[in-house]
Coordinates of C-alpha atoms in Angstrom, one line a residue:
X24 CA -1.4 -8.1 -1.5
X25 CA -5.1 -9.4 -1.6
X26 CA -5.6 -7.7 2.1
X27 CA -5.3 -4.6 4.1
X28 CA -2.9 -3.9 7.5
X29 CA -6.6 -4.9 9.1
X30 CA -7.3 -7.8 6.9
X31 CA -6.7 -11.4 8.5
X32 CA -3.0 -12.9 8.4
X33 CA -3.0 -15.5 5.5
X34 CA -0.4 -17.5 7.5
X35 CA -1.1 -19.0 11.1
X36 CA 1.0 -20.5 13.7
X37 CA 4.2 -19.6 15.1
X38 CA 5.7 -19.6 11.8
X39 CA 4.0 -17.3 10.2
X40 CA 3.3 -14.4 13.2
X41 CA 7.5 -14.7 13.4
X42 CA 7.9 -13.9 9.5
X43 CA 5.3 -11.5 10.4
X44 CA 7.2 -9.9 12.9
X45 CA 10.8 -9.9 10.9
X46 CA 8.9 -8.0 7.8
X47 CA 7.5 -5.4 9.8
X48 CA 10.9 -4.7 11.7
X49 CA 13.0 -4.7 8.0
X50 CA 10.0 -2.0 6.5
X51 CA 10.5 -0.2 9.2
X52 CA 14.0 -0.3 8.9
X53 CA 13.4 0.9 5.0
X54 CA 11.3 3.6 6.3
X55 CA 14.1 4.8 8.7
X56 CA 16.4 4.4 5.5
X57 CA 14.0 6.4 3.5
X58 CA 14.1 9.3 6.0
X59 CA 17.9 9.6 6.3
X60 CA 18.0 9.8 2.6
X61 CA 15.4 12.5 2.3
X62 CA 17.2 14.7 5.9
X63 CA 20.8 13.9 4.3
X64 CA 19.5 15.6 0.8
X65 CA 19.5 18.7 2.4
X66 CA 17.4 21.6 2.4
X67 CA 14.8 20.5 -0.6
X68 CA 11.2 22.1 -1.4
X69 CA 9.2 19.7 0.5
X70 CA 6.7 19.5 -2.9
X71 CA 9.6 18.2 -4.5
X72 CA 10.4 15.7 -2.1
X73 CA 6.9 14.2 -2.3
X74 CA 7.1 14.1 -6.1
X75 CA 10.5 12.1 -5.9
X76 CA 9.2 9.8 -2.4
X77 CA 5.9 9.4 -4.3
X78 CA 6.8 8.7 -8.2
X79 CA 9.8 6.6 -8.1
X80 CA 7.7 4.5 -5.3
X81 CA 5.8 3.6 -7.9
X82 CA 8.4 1.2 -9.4
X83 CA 9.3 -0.8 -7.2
X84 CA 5.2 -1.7 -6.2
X85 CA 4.5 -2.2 -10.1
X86 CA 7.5 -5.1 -10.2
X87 CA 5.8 -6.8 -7.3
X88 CA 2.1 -6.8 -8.5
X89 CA 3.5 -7.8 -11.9
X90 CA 5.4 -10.7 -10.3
X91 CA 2.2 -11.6 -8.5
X92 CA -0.1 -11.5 -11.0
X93 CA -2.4 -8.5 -9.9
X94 CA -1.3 -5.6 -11.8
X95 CA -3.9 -5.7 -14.5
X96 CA -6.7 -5.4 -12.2
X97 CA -4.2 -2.7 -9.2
X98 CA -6.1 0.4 -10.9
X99 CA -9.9 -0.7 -11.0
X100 CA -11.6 1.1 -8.5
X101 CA -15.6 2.6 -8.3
X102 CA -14.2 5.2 -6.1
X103 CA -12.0 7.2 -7.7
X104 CA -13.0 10.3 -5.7
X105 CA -12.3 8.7 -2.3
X106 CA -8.8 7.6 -3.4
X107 CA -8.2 11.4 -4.6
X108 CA -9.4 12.7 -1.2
X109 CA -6.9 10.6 0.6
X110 CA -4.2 11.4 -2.0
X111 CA -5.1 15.5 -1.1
X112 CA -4.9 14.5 2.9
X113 CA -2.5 12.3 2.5
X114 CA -0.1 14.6 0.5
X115 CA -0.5 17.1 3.1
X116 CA 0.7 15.3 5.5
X117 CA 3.3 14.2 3.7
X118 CA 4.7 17.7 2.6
X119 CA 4.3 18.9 6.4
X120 CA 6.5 15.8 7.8
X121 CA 9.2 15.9 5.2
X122 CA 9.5 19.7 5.9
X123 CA 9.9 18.9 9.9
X124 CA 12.5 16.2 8.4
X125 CA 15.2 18.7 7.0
X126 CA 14.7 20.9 10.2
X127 CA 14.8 18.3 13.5
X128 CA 17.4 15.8 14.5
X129 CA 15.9 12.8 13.2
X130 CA 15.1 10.8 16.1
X131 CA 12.7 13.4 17.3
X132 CA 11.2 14.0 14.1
X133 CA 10.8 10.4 14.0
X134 CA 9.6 10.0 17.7
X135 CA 7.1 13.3 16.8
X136 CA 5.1 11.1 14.9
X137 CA 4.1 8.5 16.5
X138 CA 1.0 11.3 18.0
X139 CA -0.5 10.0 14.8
X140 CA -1.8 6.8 16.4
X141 CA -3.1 8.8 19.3
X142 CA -5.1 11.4 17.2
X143 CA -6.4 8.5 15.4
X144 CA -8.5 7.3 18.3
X145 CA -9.4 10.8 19.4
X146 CA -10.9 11.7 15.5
X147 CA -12.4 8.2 15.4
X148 CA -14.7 9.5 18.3
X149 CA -15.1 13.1 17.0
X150 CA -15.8 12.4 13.0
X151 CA -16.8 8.8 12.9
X152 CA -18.9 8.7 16.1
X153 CA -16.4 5.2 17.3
X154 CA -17.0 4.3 21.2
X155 CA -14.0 5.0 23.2
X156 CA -13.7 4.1 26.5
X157 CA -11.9 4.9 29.4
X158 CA -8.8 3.2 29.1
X159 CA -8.1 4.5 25.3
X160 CA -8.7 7.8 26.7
X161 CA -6.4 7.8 29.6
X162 CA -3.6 6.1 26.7
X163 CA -3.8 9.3 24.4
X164 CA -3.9 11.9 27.1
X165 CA -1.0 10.3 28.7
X166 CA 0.9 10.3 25.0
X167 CA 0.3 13.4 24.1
X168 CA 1.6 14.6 27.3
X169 CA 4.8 12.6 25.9
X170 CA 4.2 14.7 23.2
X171 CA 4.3 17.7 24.7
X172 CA 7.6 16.7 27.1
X173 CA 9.6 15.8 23.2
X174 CA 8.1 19.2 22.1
X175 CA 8.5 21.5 24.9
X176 CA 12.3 22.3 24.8
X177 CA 11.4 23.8 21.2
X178 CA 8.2 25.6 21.6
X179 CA 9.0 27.5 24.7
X180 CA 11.5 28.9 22.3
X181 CA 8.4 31.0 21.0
X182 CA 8.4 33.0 24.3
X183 CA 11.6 35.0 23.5
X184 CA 12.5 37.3 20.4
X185 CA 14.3 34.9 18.4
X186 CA 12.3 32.0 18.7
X187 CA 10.2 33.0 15.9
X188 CA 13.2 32.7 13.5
X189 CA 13.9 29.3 14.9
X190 CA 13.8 26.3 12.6
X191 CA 13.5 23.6 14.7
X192 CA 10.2 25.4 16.2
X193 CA 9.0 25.5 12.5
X194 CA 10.2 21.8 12.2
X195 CA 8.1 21.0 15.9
X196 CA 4.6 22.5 14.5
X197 CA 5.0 21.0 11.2
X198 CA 5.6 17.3 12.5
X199 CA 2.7 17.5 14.4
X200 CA 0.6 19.2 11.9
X201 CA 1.7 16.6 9.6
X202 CA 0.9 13.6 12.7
X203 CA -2.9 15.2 12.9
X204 CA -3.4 15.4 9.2
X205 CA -2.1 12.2 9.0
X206 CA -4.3 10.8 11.0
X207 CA -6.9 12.0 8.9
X208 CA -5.8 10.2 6.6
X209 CA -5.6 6.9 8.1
X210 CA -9.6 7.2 8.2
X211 CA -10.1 7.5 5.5
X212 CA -7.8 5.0 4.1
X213 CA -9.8 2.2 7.1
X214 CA -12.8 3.5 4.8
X215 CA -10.8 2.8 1.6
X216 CA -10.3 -1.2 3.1
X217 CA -13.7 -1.9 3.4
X218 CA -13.9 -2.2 -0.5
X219 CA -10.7 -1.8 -2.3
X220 CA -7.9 -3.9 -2.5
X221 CA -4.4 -2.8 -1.1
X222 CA -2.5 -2.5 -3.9
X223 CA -5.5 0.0 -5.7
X224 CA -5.1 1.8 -2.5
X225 CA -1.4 2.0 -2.5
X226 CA -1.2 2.6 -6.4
X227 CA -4.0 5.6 -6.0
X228 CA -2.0 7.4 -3.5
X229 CA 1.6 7.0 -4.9
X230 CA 0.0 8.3 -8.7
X231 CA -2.0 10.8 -7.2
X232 CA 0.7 12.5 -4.7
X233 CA 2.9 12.6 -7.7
X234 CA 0.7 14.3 -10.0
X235 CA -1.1 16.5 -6.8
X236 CA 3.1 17.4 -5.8
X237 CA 3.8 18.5 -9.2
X238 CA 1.7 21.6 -8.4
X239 CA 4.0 22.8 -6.3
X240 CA 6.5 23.4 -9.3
X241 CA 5.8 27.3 -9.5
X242 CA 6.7 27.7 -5.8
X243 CA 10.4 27.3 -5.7
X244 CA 11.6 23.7 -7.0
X245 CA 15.0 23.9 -7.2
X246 CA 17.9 22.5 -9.5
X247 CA 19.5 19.7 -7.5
X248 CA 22.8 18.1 -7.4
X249 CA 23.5 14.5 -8.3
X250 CA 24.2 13.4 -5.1
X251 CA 20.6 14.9 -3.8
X252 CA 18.5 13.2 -6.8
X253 CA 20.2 10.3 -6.0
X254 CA 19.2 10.6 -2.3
X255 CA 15.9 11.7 -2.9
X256 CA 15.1 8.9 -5.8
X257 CA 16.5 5.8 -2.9
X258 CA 14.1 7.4 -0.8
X259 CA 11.7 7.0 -3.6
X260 CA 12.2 3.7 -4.1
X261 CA 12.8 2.9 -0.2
X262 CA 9.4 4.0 0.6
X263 CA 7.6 1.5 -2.1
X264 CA 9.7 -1.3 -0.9
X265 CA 8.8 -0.2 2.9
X266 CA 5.2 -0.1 1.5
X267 CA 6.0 -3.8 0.2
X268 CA 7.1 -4.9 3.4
X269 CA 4.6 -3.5 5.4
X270 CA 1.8 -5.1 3.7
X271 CA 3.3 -8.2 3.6
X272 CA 4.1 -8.2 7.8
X273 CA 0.4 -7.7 8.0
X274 CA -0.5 -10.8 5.5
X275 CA 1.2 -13.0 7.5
X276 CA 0.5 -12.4 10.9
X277 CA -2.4 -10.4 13.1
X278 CA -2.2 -6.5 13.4
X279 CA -1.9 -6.6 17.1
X280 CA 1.4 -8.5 17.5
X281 CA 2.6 -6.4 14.3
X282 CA 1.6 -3.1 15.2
X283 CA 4.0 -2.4 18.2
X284 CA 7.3 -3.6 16.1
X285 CA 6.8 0.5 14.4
X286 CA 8.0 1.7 17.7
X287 CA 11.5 0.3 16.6
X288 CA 11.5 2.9 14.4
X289 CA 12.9 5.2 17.6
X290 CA 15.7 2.8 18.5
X291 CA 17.0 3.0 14.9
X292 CA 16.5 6.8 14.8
X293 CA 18.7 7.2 17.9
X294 CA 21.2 5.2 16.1
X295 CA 21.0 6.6 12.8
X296 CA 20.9 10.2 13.9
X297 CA 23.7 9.6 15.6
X298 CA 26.2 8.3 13.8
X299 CA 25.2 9.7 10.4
X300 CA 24.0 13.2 11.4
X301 CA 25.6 13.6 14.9
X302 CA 22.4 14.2 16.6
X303 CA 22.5 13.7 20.3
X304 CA 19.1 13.1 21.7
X305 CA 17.7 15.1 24.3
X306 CA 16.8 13.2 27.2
X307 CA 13.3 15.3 26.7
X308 CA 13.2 13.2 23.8
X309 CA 13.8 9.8 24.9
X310 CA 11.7 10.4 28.4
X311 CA 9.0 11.7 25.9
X312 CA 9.3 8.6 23.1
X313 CA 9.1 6.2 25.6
X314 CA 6.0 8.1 27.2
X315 CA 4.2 8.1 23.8
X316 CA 5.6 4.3 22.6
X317 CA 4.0 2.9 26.1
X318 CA 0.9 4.7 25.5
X319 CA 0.6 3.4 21.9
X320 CA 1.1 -0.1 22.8
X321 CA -1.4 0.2 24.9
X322 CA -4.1 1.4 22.9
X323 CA -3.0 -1.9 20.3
X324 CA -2.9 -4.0 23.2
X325 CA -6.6 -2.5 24.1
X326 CA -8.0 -3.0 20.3
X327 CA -6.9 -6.6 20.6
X328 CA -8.9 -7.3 24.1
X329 CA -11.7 -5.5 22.2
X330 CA -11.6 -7.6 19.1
X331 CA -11.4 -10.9 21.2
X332 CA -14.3 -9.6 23.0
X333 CA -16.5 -9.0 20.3
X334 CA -15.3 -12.6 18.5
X335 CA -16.6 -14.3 21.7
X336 CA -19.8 -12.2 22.0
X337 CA -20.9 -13.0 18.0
X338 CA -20.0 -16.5 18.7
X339 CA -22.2 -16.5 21.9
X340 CA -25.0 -15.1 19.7
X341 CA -24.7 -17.9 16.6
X342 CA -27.3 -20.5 17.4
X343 CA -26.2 -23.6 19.2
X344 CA -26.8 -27.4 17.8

């Protein structure tokens, strides 16, 4: 784990961008896993799903960096303040999505998500001052109007009496309240990279979610069943091994032939849904998903042109001879 999701592949060749491309699809696989645990343990606190998602991740990323080596030096860090920042975003985030989680059929609160991506270019611009051109621009608007085609069935249940009352409009707002501070938080984490190592990163946010989620304690944790701990603690340990996974996919072959392998995240949600919650998806969904997947490929497709571009300009620039 010695570099980041934007780091450069350790492994070249066709070899390697394959393995690459089989770890991402199994983490994401793990993620999906982690999610049906977490939707099929019912109606939790969401501040007590982020304790069990975030603690008993810890475990399974502390075997690994022991096995490698690196777990003496996971925890150094000069910026300990950065790394609680992200944790408070990050956390957020985290509560908002698993509360949209236990109220939407899973493939749209899986398909919901994926605005993150988007919003991520549009707050590079606004906060971070990034260049965006017209092509990225035209991407987002056209995904978040995917967005908005998964999301309109639900919100235009505001306009009548009982919409208010209506989970799955709750569930709607808070996945993508959760996708825009999650985006946040995926600045701040490509500020994290420049400096810190992945692991430090990863360890920071799983120990500080914890301890950040136990504050929620006083506002309604609830006594839960065996079968829900054990739910919510595979989740636990599904999303460190996901974590794992997802590093790894990223160490062994470039982020822009990785990247667009998340997207089979919606396939598996379809299925899953399905056939372990009954959930039909709406054909706003699916019009909507593959809206917003088409859109997000091409904005990784577009980072790539714009990373070859720049390679050839500073080579054009080094002196000749």
């Amino acid at each position: 784990m010695t570099s980041g999701a934007g780091g450069q592949p350790e492994t070249t060749g066709g070899h390697g961008t394959l393995r690459g491309i089989v770890l991402k699809i199994v983490s994401v696989a793990v993620f999906v896993g982690m999610q049906t645990c977490i939707k099929a343990a019912g109606d939790v606190p969401a501040g007590q799903i982020v304790f069990f998602r975030s603690f008993f991740a810890i475990f399974p990323i502390i075997v690994f960096l022991t096995l490698k080596g690196h777990l003496a030096t996971a925890f150094v860090t000069k910026r300990p303040f950065n790394h609680v920042a992200r944790g408070v975003v990050g956390v957020g985030a985290m509560g908002l999505g698993f509360f949209a989680l236990t109220r939407l059929p899973l493939p749209e609160a899986i398909t919901l998500n994926y605005a993150q991506p988007l919003l991520v270019v549009v707050f590079s611009s606004v906060f971070l001052g990034e260049t965006i051109r017209v092509y990225r621009w035209s991407a987002v608007a056209i995904g978040l109007i995917g967005v908005l085609v998964i999301s309109w069935p639900e919100l235009t249940l505001l306009n009548s009496d009982e919409g208010l009352d209506d989970q799955e409009v709750l569930g709607v707002m808070a996945a993508l309240a959760a996708a825009a501070i999650s985006a946040i938080a995926m600045l701040l984490v490509r500020n994290l990279v420049q400096t810190e190592k992945t692991a430090t990163i990863v360890l920071w946010f799983s120990s500080t979610a914890s301890v950040l989620s136990l504050l929620t304690l006083p506002f309604g944790w609830q006594s839960l069943t065996l079968i829900q701990a054990t739910l919510l603690i595979v989740a636990g340990f599904c999303g460190g091994l996901g974590q794992i996974l997802m590093t790894a996919a990223y160490r062994h072959a470039e982020a822009s032939v990785v990247a667009p392998f998340e997207y089979t995240s919606m396939i598996l949600g379809v299925v899953v849904g399905y056939f372990v919650f009954g959930d039909v998806t709406s054909p706003a969904t699916l019009v909507g998903g593959v809206i917003v997947v088409a859109a997000g490929i091409f904005i990784i497709w577009r980072e790539r042109q714009l990373g070859l571009e720049r390679t050839r300009t500073r080579k054009a620039a080094l002196p000749q001879g």
